[in-house]
CSV table of C-alpha atoms and ligand atoms in Angstrom, one decimal:
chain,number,residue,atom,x,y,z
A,249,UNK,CA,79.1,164.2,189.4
A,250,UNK,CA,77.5,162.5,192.0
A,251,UNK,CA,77.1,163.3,195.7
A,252,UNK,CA,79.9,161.5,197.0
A,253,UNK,CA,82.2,164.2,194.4
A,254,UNK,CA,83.6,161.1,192.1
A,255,UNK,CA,82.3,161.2,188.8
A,256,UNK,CA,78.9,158.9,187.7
A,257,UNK,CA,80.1,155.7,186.1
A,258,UNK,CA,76.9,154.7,183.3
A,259,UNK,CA,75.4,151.7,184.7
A,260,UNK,CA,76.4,148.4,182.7
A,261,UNK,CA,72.7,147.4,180.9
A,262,UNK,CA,71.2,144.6,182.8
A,263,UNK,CA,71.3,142.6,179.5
A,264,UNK,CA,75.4,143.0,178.9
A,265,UNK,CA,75.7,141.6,183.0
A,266,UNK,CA,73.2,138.3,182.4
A,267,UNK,CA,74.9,137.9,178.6
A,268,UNK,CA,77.8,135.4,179.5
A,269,UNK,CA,75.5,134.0,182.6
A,270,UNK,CA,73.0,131.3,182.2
A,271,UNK,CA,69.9,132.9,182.2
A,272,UNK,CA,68.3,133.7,185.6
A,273,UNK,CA,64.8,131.7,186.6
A,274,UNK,CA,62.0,134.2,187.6
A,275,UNK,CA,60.5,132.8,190.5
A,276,UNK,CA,58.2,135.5,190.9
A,277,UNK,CA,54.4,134.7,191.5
A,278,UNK,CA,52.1,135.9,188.2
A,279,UNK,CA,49.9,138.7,190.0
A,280,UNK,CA,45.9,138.8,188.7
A,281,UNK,CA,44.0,141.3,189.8
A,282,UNK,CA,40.8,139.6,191.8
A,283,UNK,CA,37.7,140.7,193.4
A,284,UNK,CA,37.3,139.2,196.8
A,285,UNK,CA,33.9,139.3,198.5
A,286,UNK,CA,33.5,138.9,202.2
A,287,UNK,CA,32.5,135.3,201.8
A,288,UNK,CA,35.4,134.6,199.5
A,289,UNK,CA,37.6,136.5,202.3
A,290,UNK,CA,35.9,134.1,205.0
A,291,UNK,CA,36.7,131.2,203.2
A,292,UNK,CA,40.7,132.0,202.8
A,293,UNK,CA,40.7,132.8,206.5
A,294,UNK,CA,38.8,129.4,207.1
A,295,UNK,CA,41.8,127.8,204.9
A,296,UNK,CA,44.5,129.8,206.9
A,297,UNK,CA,42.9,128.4,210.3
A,298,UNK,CA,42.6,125.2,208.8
A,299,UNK,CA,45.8,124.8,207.7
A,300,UNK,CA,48.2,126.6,209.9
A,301,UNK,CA,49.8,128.1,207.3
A,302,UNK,CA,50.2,131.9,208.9
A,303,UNK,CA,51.9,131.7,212.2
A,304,UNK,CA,51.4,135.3,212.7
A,305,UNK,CA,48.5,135.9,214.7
A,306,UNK,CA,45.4,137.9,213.4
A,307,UNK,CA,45.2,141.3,215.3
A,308,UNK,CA,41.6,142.1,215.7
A,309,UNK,CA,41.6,145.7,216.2
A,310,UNK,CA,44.1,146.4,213.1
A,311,UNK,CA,41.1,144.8,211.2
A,312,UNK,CA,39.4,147.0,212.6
A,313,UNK,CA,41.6,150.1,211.6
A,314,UNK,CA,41.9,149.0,208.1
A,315,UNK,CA,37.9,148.5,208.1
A,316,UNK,CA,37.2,151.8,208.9
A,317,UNK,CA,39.7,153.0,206.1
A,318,UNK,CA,37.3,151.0,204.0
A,319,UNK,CA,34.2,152.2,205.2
A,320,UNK,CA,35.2,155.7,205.2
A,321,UNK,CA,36.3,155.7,201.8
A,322,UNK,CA,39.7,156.6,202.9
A,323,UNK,CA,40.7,153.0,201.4
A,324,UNK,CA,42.7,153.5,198.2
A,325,UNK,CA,42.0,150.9,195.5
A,326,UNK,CA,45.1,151.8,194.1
A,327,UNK,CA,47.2,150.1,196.6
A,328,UNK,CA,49.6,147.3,195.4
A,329,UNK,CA,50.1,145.5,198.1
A,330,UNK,CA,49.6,141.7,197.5
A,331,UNK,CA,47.7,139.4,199.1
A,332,UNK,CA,49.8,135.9,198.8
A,333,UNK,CA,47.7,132.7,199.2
A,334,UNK,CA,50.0,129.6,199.2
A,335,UNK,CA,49.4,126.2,197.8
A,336,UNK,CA,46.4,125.3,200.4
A,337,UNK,CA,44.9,128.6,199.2
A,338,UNK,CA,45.4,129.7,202.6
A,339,UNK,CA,46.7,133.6,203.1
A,340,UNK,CA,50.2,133.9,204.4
A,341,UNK,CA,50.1,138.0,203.9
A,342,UNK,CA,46.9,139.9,203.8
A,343,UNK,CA,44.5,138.1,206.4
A,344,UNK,CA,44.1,141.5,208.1
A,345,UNK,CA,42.9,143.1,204.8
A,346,UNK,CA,40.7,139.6,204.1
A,347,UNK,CA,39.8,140.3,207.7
A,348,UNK,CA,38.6,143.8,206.7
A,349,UNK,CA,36.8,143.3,203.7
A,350,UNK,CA,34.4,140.5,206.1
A,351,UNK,CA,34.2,143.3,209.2
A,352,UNK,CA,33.1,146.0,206.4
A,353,UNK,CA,30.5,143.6,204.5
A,354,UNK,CA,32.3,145.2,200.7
A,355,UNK,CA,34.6,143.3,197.9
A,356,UNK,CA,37.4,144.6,197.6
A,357,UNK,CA,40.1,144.2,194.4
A,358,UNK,CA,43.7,142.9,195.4
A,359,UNK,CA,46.4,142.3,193.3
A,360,UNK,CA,46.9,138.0,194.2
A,361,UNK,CA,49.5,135.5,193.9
A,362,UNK,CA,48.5,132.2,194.3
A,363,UNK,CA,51.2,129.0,195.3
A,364,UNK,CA,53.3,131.3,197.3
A,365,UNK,CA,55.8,128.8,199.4
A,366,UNK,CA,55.2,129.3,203.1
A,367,UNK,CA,58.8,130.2,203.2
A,368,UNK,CA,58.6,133.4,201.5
A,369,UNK,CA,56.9,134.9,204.3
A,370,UNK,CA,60.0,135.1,205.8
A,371,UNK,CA,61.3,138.4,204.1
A,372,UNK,CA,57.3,139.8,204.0
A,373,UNK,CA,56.0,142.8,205.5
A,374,UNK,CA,59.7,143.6,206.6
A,375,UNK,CA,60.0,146.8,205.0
A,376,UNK,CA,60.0,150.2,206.8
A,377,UNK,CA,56.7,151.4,208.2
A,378,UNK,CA,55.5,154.6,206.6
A,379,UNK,CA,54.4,157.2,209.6
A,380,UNK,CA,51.8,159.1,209.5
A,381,UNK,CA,54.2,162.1,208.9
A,382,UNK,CA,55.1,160.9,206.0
A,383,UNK,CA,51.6,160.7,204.4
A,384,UNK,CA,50.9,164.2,205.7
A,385,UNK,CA,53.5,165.2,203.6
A,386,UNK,CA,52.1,163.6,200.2
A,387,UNK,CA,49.2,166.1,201.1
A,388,UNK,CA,51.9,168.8,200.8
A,389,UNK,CA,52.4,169.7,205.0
A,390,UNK,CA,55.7,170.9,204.7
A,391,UNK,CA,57.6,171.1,208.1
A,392,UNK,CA,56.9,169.7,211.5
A,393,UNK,CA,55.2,166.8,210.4
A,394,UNK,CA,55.6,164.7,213.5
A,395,UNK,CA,54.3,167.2,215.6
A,396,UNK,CA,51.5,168.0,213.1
A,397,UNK,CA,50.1,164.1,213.4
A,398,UNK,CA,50.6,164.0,217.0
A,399,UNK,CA,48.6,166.8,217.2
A,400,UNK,CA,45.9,165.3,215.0
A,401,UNK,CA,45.6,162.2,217.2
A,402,UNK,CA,45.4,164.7,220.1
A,403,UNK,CA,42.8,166.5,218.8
A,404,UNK,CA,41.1,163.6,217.2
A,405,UNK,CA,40.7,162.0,220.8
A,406,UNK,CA,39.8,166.0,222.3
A,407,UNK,CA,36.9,166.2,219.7
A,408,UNK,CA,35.5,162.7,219.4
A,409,UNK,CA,36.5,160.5,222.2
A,410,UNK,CA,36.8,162.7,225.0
A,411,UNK,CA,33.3,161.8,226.2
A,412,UNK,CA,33.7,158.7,225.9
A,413,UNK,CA,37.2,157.6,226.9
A,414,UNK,CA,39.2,158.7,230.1
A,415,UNK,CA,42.6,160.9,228.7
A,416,UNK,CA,44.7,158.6,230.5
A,417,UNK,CA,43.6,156.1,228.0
A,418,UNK,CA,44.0,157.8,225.1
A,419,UNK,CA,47.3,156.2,224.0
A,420,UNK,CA,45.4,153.0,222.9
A,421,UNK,CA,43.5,155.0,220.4
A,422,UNK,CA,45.0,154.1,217.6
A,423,UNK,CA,44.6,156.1,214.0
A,424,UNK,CA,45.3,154.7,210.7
A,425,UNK,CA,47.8,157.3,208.3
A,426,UNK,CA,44.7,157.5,206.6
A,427,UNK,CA,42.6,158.5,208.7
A,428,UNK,CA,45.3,161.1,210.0
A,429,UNK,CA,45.4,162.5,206.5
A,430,UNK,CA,41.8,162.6,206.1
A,431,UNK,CA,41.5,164.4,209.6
A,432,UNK,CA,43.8,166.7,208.9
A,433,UNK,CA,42.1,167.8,205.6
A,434,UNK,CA,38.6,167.7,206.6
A,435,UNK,CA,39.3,169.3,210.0
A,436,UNK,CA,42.4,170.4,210.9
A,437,UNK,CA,43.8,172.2,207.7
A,438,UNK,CA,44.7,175.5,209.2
A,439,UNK,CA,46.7,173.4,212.0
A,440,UNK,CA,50.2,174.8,210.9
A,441,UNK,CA,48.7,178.3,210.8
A,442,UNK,CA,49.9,177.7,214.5
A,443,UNK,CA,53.4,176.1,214.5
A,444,UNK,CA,54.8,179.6,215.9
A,445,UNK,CA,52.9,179.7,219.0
A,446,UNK,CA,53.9,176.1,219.1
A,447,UNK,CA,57.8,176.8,219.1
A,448,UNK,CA,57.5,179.7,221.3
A,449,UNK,CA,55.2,177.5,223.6
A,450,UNK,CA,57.8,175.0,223.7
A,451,UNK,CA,60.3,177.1,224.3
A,452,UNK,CA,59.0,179.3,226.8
A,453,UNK,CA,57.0,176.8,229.0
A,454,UNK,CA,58.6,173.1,227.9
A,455,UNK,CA,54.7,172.2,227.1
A,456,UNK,CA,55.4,169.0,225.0
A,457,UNK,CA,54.8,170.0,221.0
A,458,UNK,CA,51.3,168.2,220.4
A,459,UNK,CA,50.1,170.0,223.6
A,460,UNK,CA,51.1,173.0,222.5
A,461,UNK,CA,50.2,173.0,218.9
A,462,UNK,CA,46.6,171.7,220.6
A,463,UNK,CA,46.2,174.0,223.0
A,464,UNK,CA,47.1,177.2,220.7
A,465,UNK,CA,44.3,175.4,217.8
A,466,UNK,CA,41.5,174.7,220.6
A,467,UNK,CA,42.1,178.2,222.2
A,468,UNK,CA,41.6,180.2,219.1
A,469,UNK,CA,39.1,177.9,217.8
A,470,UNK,CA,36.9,177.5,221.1
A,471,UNK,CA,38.1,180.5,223.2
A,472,UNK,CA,35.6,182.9,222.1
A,473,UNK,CA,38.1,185.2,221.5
A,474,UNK,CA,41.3,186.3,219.6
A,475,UNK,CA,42.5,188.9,221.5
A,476,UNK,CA,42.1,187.3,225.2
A,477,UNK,CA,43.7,184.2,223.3
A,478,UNK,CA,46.8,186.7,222.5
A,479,UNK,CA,46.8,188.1,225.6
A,480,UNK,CA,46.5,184.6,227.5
A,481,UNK,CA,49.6,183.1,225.4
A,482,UNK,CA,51.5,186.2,225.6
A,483,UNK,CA,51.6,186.0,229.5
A,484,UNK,CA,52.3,182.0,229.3
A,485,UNK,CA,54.8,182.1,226.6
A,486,UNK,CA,56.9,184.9,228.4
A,487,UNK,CA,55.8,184.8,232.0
A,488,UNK,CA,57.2,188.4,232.3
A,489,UNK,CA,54.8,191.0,234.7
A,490,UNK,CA,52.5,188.6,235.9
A,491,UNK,CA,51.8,188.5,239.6
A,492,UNK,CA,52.0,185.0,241.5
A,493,UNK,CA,47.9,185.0,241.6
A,494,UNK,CA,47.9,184.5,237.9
A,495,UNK,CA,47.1,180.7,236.9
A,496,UNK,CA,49.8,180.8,234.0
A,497,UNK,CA,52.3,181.9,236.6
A,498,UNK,CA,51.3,178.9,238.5
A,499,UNK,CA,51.1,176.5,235.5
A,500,UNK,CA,54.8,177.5,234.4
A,501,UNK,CA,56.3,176.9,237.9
A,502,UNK,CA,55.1,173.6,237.3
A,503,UNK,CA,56.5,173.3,233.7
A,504,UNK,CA,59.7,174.6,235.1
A,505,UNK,CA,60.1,172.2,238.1
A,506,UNK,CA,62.6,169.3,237.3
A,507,UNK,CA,59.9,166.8,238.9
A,508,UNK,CA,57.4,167.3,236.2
A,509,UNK,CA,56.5,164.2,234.4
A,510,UNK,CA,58.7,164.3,231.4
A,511,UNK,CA,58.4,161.2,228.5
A,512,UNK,CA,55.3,159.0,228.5
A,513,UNK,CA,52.5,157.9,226.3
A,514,UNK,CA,50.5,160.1,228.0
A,515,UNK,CA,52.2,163.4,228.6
A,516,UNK,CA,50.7,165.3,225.4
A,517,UNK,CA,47.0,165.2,227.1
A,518,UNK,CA,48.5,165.3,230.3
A,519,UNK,CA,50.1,168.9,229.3
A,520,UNK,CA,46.9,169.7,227.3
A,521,UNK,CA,44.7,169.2,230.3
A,522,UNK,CA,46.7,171.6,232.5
A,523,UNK,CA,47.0,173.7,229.8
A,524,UNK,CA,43.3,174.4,229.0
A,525,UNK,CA,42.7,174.3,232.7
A,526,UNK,CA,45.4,177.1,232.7
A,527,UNK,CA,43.0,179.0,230.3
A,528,UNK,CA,39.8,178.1,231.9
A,529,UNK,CA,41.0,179.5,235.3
A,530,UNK,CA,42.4,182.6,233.5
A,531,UNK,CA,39.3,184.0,231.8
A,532,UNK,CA,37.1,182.8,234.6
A,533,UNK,CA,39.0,184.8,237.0
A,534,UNK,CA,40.3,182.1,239.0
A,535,UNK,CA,43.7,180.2,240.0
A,536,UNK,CA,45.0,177.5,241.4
A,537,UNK,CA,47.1,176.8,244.4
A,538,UNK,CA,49.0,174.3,242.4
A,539,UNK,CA,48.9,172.9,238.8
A,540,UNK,CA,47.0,169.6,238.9
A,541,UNK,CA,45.5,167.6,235.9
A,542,UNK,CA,44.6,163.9,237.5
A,543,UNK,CA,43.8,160.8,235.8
A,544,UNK,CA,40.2,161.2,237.4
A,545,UNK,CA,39.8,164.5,236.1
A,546,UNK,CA,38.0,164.9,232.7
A,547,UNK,CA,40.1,166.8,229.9
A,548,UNK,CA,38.0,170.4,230.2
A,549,UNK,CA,35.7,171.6,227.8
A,550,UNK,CA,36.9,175.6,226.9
A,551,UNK,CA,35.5,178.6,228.3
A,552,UNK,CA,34.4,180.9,226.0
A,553,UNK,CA,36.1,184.5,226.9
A,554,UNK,CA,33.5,187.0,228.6
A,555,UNK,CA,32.4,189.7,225.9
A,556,UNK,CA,33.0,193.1,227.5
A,557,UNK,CA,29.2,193.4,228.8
A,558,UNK,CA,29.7,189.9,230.7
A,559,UNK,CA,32.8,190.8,232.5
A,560,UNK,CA,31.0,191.9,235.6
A,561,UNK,CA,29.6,188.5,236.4
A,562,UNK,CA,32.3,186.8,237.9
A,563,UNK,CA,32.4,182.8,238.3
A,564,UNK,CA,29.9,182.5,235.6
A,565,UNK,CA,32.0,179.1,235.7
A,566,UNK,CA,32.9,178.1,238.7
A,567,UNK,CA,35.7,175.7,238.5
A,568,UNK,CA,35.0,172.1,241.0
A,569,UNK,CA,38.5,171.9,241.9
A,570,UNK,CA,39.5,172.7,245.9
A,571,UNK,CA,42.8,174.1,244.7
A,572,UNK,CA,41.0,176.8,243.1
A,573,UNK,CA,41.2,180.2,244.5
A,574,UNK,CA,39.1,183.1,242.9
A,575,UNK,CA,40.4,186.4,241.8
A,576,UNK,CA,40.0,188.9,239.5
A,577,UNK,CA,38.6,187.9,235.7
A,578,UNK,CA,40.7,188.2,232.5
A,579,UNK,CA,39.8,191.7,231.3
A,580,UNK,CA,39.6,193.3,234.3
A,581,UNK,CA,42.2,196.0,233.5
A,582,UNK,CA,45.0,195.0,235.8
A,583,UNK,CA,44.7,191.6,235.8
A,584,UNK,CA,45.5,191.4,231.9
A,585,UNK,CA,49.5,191.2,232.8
A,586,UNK,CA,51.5,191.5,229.5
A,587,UNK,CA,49.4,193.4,227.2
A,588,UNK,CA,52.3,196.6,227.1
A,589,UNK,CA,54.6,193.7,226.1
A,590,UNK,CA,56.1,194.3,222.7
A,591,UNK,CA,56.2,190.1,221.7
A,592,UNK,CA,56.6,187.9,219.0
A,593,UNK,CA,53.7,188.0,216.3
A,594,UNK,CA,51.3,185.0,217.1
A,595,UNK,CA,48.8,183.7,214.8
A,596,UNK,CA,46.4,185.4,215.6
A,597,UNK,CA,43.4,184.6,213.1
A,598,UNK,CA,40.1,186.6,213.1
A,599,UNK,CA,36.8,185.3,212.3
A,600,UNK,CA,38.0,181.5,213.3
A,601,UNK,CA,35.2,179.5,212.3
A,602,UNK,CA,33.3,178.7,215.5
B,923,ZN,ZN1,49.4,126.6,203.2
């Protein structure tokens, strides 16, 4: 039986359809498997120039990507994907892998067909793009995998661009799948370890997914400490016994509020910024008179939690912002709202690796 309830009917053999038929003319390409060398690349791309014969035009910073796939060894040699040359010997699929192979000075094999009609590129490259969620999951990530790669990029850009590009421009970083996979193994492995806090961030403060799976990772990881981090989330998440002074009070009146900015390229950092800022003001001591993360601002670093001996220097880390108001420091007995609240289990993982 088959999914549909009717029972399977065997497939007629191929050979039993074509018997009666005249036999059907292969016009596939023979495939050879060919090194190309950056000046053998050059001169196909020279050819394609020359000749016209790829209207689609050749997208520098995809190069780019796929060079750094290359150059990171994240390149798999495996891949099928052919690279058609047509009569000219001009490429009419595969100049941004050509491209690549110049950009990262290494041959490369492909699998080429040579005398491809310049018609075929019609039905080329018109398949379904793979995500990166999907390659997560041939690394075995089992649920959530959207959010998972979101929050890769996101922390991707947190860790390594932050100095060097403004958040607000963060959307035109742009990560190849296998780079995403080779992120999430080599840095970010433990990243579902956090999904809970995730769903209950979601939930309780409508933080967008990547900003919440981000800030519950950087916390932990950066924060100094697992027990203000459950203590800090436990108050956010739930909201319930904290007093109007408290930052996360603040921060979820401004989650809450119909105005907030809602779908846009940049919402994840935006929400991450006033998230960590949420965090920063909280074990500093400090709030805000109102939630604010602007374009100008730079996405904070995290401030470590104050070890018990530190607690009685307040504004170790005074905060630039005007709205900031001081009061009394995460840890300080009453201002730890929350902690007689019996809550959801959160990740909690001791001895995160600094
Ligand atoms: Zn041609």
């Amino acid at each position: 039986m088959n999914l549909s309830g009717s029972p399977c009917i065997p497939h007629k053999p191929e050979s039993t359809v074509i018997e009666d038929a005249a036999p059907v003319t292969v016009a596939l390409p023979d495939l050879v498997r060919e090194v190309v060398t950056p000046a053998v690349a050059a001169e196909i791309l020279e050819k394609t120039r020359l000749h016209g014969c790829n209207p689609r035009k050749l997208d520098s910073s995809h190069a780019r990507r796929l060079a750094r796939d290359m150059c990171s060894g994240s390149w798999d040699d495996y891949n099928p994907d052919v690279l058609s040359l047509c009569g000219h010997g001009a490429a009419i699929q595969g100049q941004h892998r050509l491209e690549a192979v110049i950009i990262s000075k290494t041959p490369r094999s492909f699998l080429v067909a040579r005398d491809v009609p310049h018609g075929a590129a019609t039905t080329m490259d018109c398949g379904k793009a793979r995500s990166a969620a999907t390659a997560l999951s041939l690394v075995g990530v089992g649920g959530h995998r959207k959010d998972i790669s979101s929050t890769i990029r996101l922390l991707q850009n947190y860790d390594v661009e932050r100095k060097k590009v403004a958040w607000p421009a963060w959307r035109s970083v742009v990560y190849t799948n296998a780079e995403i996979v080779r992120f999430f193994q080599s840095k970010y492995s433990d990243l579902p370890d956090f999904l809970p806090l995730m769903t209950a961030l979601q939930s309780g403060v409508f933080s967008a997914p990547a900003a919440s799976l981000a800030c519950a990772y950087l916390v932990h990881r950066d924060g100094g400490s697992t027990s203000h981090a459950h203590d800090f989330f436990q108050g956010l998440v739930s909201g319930a016994h904290l007093d109007t002074a408290d930052p996360r009070w603040i921060t979820r009146r401004y989650f809450h509020s119909p105005a907030r900015p809602r779908r846009s390229n940049i919402t994840s950092a935006l929400h991450l910024g006033l998230l960590l800022k949420t965090w920063n003001l909280w074990v500093t001591g400090q709030t805000w008179g109102i939630a604010n993360f602007r374009a100008t601002q730079r996405m904070p670093d995290i401030v470590n939690a104050p070890c018990p001996a530190q607690a009685q220097h307040a504004f170790k880390n005074p905060c630039q912002d005007r709205h900031v108001i001081p009061r009394r420091r995460a840890g300080d007995g009453a201002s730890v709202p929350g902690q007689t609240m019996s809550m959801m289990r959160l990740p909690m993982k001791e001895g995160f690796p600094a």
